[in-house]
Amino acid sequence: MDKFIINGGNRLNGSVRISGSKNASLPVMAATILANGRHVLSNVPMLNDVRTMSTLLKGLNISISTDSGKLILDNGGGEFCEAPYELVRTMRASILVLGPLLARRGRAYVSLPGGCAIGARPVDLHIAALEKMGTQIVVENGYVDAKCPDGRLHGAEITFKTITVTGTENIMMAATLAEGTTTIYNAAQEPEVVDLARQLRAMGANITGEGTHTIKVEGVAQLAPAAYSIMPDRIEAGTLLCAVAGVGGEVDIVDAPVKELSPIIDALATMGVDIDVGGNRLVIKSSGQLKAKDITTMPHPGFPTDMQAQFMAILSVAEGTSVINETIFENRFMHVAEYKRMGADITISGQTAVVKGVKRLSGAPVMASDLRAGAGLVIAALVAECKSEVRRVYHIDRGYDALEQKLMALGADIRRTKS
Ligand code: EPZ
């Protein structure tokens, strides 16, 4: 397993381009199940999760190739409808093939994702909504065994009792080919849901309300393959912003999803970081001296849970005490123990972490437990004095496209080794 060796303390300067969004790429790729033929996707990041989704789709008779930086997905159709445990257990987002398979092939046999480091990650809301749309679902032997007895899903009024991003995406995709109208209440407003809606509309879907809590989908008889360009990754952008904020420097961030970054930009601005915004780029200037900031994670447009670990890393050396409330996942403080081994002063009580800023962190061997905790540990190591080793970087490789190369190009002392 690879690890990063990081010698902290270097300021970051220069320019970096943000890659396409992981959390937009995965539903957009799954949506190609909805229409046979040749789909052309641009700005798809080269991540392990994208490779896993590609393998999953190849098993569903969708051939995948690249052509001058574009991802070509040629859907040959057919009846096969299984998403096997071997793949789903490595990537929970595999559940995103459930809705499209039912809508287009009338059948789906998808392994239950199971939990992960940050929580139980149930899919009960996906299942209940699909049942309301006319699906017969049996959950046994670790699989969701779903079929559409009428041959076609029918529209329904769906209210999610908890805002769910992939649940909203699954139902929006399923509804595009359903008979009649589907209205999703308490829908997720995440930018990645909006990106998926734009691609579905390019395929001929009739969707309104994406980006609000009420999404309406008028089912159509058929969709067509489309060309689509994935939005930039707001969490990669936020992660790089935190790195610069923490170590100090001046960096030009190009192709950033500036509008979707506002909760992150606002938080950094109150911590004493200077961020100039212009079009799809922003320039961050930081002295590395930060002020404390209380954070509560919320569904978009609130502060994103996927940025909690990264902010906790820089708040660990901010002046003052910060209170972080994690309201989305029940176990998303796995990074705290590792930060404390680097000298951070953090106390957890339930879903709340109290972070007392310390003068400095000291380098140490640490271990990533999940994707964003791993990113947070890289930031902590960049901020810390002396050498750190971040192990199990395969977690980071799932969701970041060449993170260490991007940081190295900005002046970070980071390299990957085999351990
Ligand atoms: C998406 O996960 C993202 N993944 C996550 O990013 C992100 O952290 C999360 O949304 C929240 O923003 C992708 O988009 C591929 P949820 P998702 O359904 O859809 C509960 C990353 O690091 N819930 O919005 O799985 C659930 O337990 C990843 O890139 C149910 O109870 O999250 C959680 O408490 C991590 N039943 C809450 O809802 C359900 O059927 C929100 O989960 C579904 C969800």
mmCIF file of C-alpha atoms and ligand atoms in Angstrom, residues 21-24 26-27 49 91-96 116 118-128 160-169 188 190 192-193 233-235 298-300 303-307 310 326-330 332 370-373 398-400, ligand 1:
data_model
loop_
_atom_site.group_PDB
_atom_site.id
_atom_site.type_symbol
_atom_site.label_atom_id
_atom_site.label_comp_id
_atom_site.label_asym_id
_atom_site.label_seq_id
_atom_site.Cartn_x
_atom_site.Cartn_y
_atom_site.Cartn_z
ATOM 1 C CA SER A 21 -16.039 16.414 -9.758
ATOM 2 C CA LYS A 22 -15.994 12.840 -8.416
ATOM 3 C CA ASN A 23 -19.492 13.203 -6.973
ATOM 4 C CA ALA A 24 -20.875 14.507 -10.247
ATOM 5 C CA LEU A 26 -20.392 8.911 -10.667
ATOM 6 C CA PRO A 27 -24.143 9.655 -11.153
ATOM 7 C CA ASP A 49 -13.880 5.508 -7.974
ATOM 8 C CA MET A 91 -17.577 1.942 -3.693
ATOM 9 C CA ARG A 92 -20.925 2.707 -2.057
ATOM 10 C CA ALA A 93 -21.918 4.988 -4.920
ATOM 11 C CA SER A 94 -22.503 1.805 -6.977
ATOM 12 C CA ILE A 95 -26.060 2.066 -5.611
ATOM 13 C CA LEU A 96 -26.513 4.765 -8.274
ATOM 14 C CA CYS A 116 -18.040 2.432 5.772
ATOM 15 C CA ILE A 118 -17.991 7.285 8.500
ATOM 16 C CA GLY A 119 -21.285 5.562 9.130
ATOM 17 C CA ALA A 120 -23.853 2.830 8.484
ATOM 18 C CA ARG A 121 -24.799 4.465 5.185
ATOM 19 C CA PRO A 122 -28.254 2.815 4.766
ATOM 20 C CA VAL A 123 -30.169 2.943 1.457
ATOM 21 C CA ASP A 124 -33.649 2.484 2.945
ATOM 22 C CA LEU A 125 -34.822 5.839 1.531
ATOM 23 C CA HIS A 126 -33.772 4.840 -2.009
ATOM 24 C CA ILE A 127 -35.683 1.542 -1.668
ATOM 25 C CA ALA A 128 -38.855 3.066 -0.182
ATOM 26 C CA PHE A 160 -37.428 12.164 1.695
ATOM 27 C CA LYS A 161 -37.562 12.335 5.494
ATOM 28 C CA THR A 162 -33.791 12.886 5.435
ATOM 29 C CA ILE A 163 -32.061 14.821 2.666
ATOM 30 C CA THR A 164 -30.106 12.240 0.661
ATOM 31 C CA VAL A 165 -27.810 13.182 -2.245
ATOM 32 C CA THR A 166 -27.578 9.808 -4.032
ATOM 33 C CA GLY A 167 -31.175 9.047 -3.046
ATOM 34 C CA THR A 168 -32.305 12.201 -4.872
ATOM 35 C CA GLU A 169 -30.077 11.282 -7.833
ATOM 36 C CA ALA A 188 -30.924 17.407 -2.033
ATOM 37 C CA GLU A 190 -26.101 19.744 -3.911
ATOM 38 C CA GLU A 192 -23.713 17.554 -8.203
ATOM 39 C CA VAL A 193 -27.479 16.893 -8.300
ATOM 40 C CA ASP A 233 -14.822 19.375 -8.065
ATOM 41 C CA ARG A 234 -15.765 21.809 -5.267
ATOM 42 C CA ILE A 235 -14.325 19.497 -2.587
ATOM 43 C CA MET A 298 -25.321 20.891 6.760
ATOM 44 C CA PRO A 299 -26.807 19.853 3.416
ATOM 45 C CA HIS A 300 -26.008 22.311 0.599
ATOM 46 C CA PHE A 303 -21.179 23.926 5.127
ATOM 47 C CA PRO A 304 -20.322 20.582 3.412
ATOM 48 C CA THR A 305 -19.584 17.540 5.589
ATOM 49 C CA ASP A 306 -16.951 16.538 2.997
ATOM 50 C CA MET A 307 -14.877 19.559 4.110
ATOM 51 C CA GLN A 310 -9.879 19.443 6.165
ATOM 52 C CA GLU A 326 -21.035 17.034 12.410
ATOM 53 C CA THR A 327 -24.760 16.636 11.688
ATOM 54 C CA ILE A 328 -24.711 14.421 8.568
ATOM 55 C CA PHE A 329 -22.776 11.257 9.490
ATOM 56 C CA GLU A 330 -22.632 9.508 12.842
ATOM 57 C CA ARG A 332 -17.065 11.237 10.878
ATOM 58 C CA ASP A 370 -11.498 7.325 4.690
ATOM 59 C CA LEU A 371 -11.232 9.658 1.740
ATOM 60 C CA ARG A 372 -11.694 13.061 3.371
ATOM 61 C CA ALA A 373 -9.930 12.117 6.619
ATOM 62 C CA ARG A 398 -10.451 7.155 -4.642
ATOM 63 C CA GLY A 399 -11.441 10.804 -4.752
ATOM 64 C CA TYR A 400 -8.493 13.006 -5.742
HETATM 65 C C1 EPZ B 1 -23.149 11.703 -0.884
HETATM 66 O O1 EPZ B 1 -23.218 10.473 -0.187
HETATM 67 C C2 EPZ B 1 -21.679 11.895 -1.243
HETATM 68 N N1 EPZ B 1 -21.230 10.811 -2.119
HETATM 69 C C3 EPZ B 1 -20.844 11.925 0.034
HETATM 70 O O2 EPZ B 1 -19.490 12.191 -0.348
HETATM 71 C C4 EPZ B 1 -21.342 13.079 0.911
HETATM 72 O O3 EPZ B 1 -20.611 13.098 2.121
HETATM 73 C C5 EPZ B 1 -22.830 12.896 1.204
HETATM 74 O O4 EPZ B 1 -23.574 12.789 -0.046
HETATM 75 C C6 EPZ B 1 -23.417 14.060 1.990
HETATM 76 O O5 EPZ B 1 -23.221 15.252 1.283
HETATM 77 C C7 EPZ B 1 -21.556 10.857 -3.438
HETATM 78 O O6 EPZ B 1 -22.209 11.775 -3.910
HETATM 79 C C8 EPZ B 1 -21.067 9.726 -4.296
HETATM 80 P P1 EPZ B 1 -26.594 10.938 1.804
HETATM 81 P P2 EPZ B 1 -24.667 9.803 0.116
HETATM 82 O O7 EPZ B 1 -27.498 9.889 1.252
HETATM 83 O O8 EPZ B 1 -25.605 10.137 -0.954
HETATM 84 C C9 EPZ B 1 -28.710 9.111 5.640
HETATM 85 C C10 EPZ B 1 -17.178 11.835 -0.363
HETATM 86 O O9 EPZ B 1 -16.315 11.959 0.518
HETATM 87 N N2 EPZ B 1 -29.419 8.204 4.703
HETATM 88 O O10 EPZ B 1 -26.808 12.349 1.394
HETATM 89 O O11 EPZ B 1 -24.410 8.359 0.416
HETATM 90 C C11 EPZ B 1 -27.207 8.831 5.696
HETATM 91 O O12 EPZ B 1 -26.927 7.782 6.604
HETATM 92 C C12 EPZ B 1 -18.503 11.183 -0.034
HETATM 93 O O13 EPZ B 1 -17.050 12.239 -1.546
HETATM 94 C C13 EPZ B 1 -30.359 7.306 5.222
HETATM 95 O O14 EPZ B 1 -30.606 7.255 6.428
HETATM 96 O O15 EPZ B 1 -25.093 10.545 1.450
HETATM 97 C C14 EPZ B 1 -26.648 10.157 6.141
HETATM 98 O O16 EPZ B 1 -26.752 10.251 7.547
HETATM 99 C C15 EPZ B 1 -18.554 10.715 1.408
HETATM 100 N N3 EPZ B 1 -31.014 6.470 4.355
HETATM 101 C C16 EPZ B 1 -27.605 11.177 5.499
HETATM 102 O O17 EPZ B 1 -28.778 10.444 5.144
HETATM 103 C C17 EPZ B 1 -30.779 6.492 3.000
HETATM 104 O O18 EPZ B 1 -31.425 5.718 2.254
HETATM 105 C C18 EPZ B 1 -27.052 11.837 4.239
HETATM 106 O O19 EPZ B 1 -26.579 10.799 3.398
HETATM 107 C C19 EPZ B 1 -29.803 7.404 2.500
HETATM 108 C C20 EPZ B 1 -29.154 8.257 3.363
#
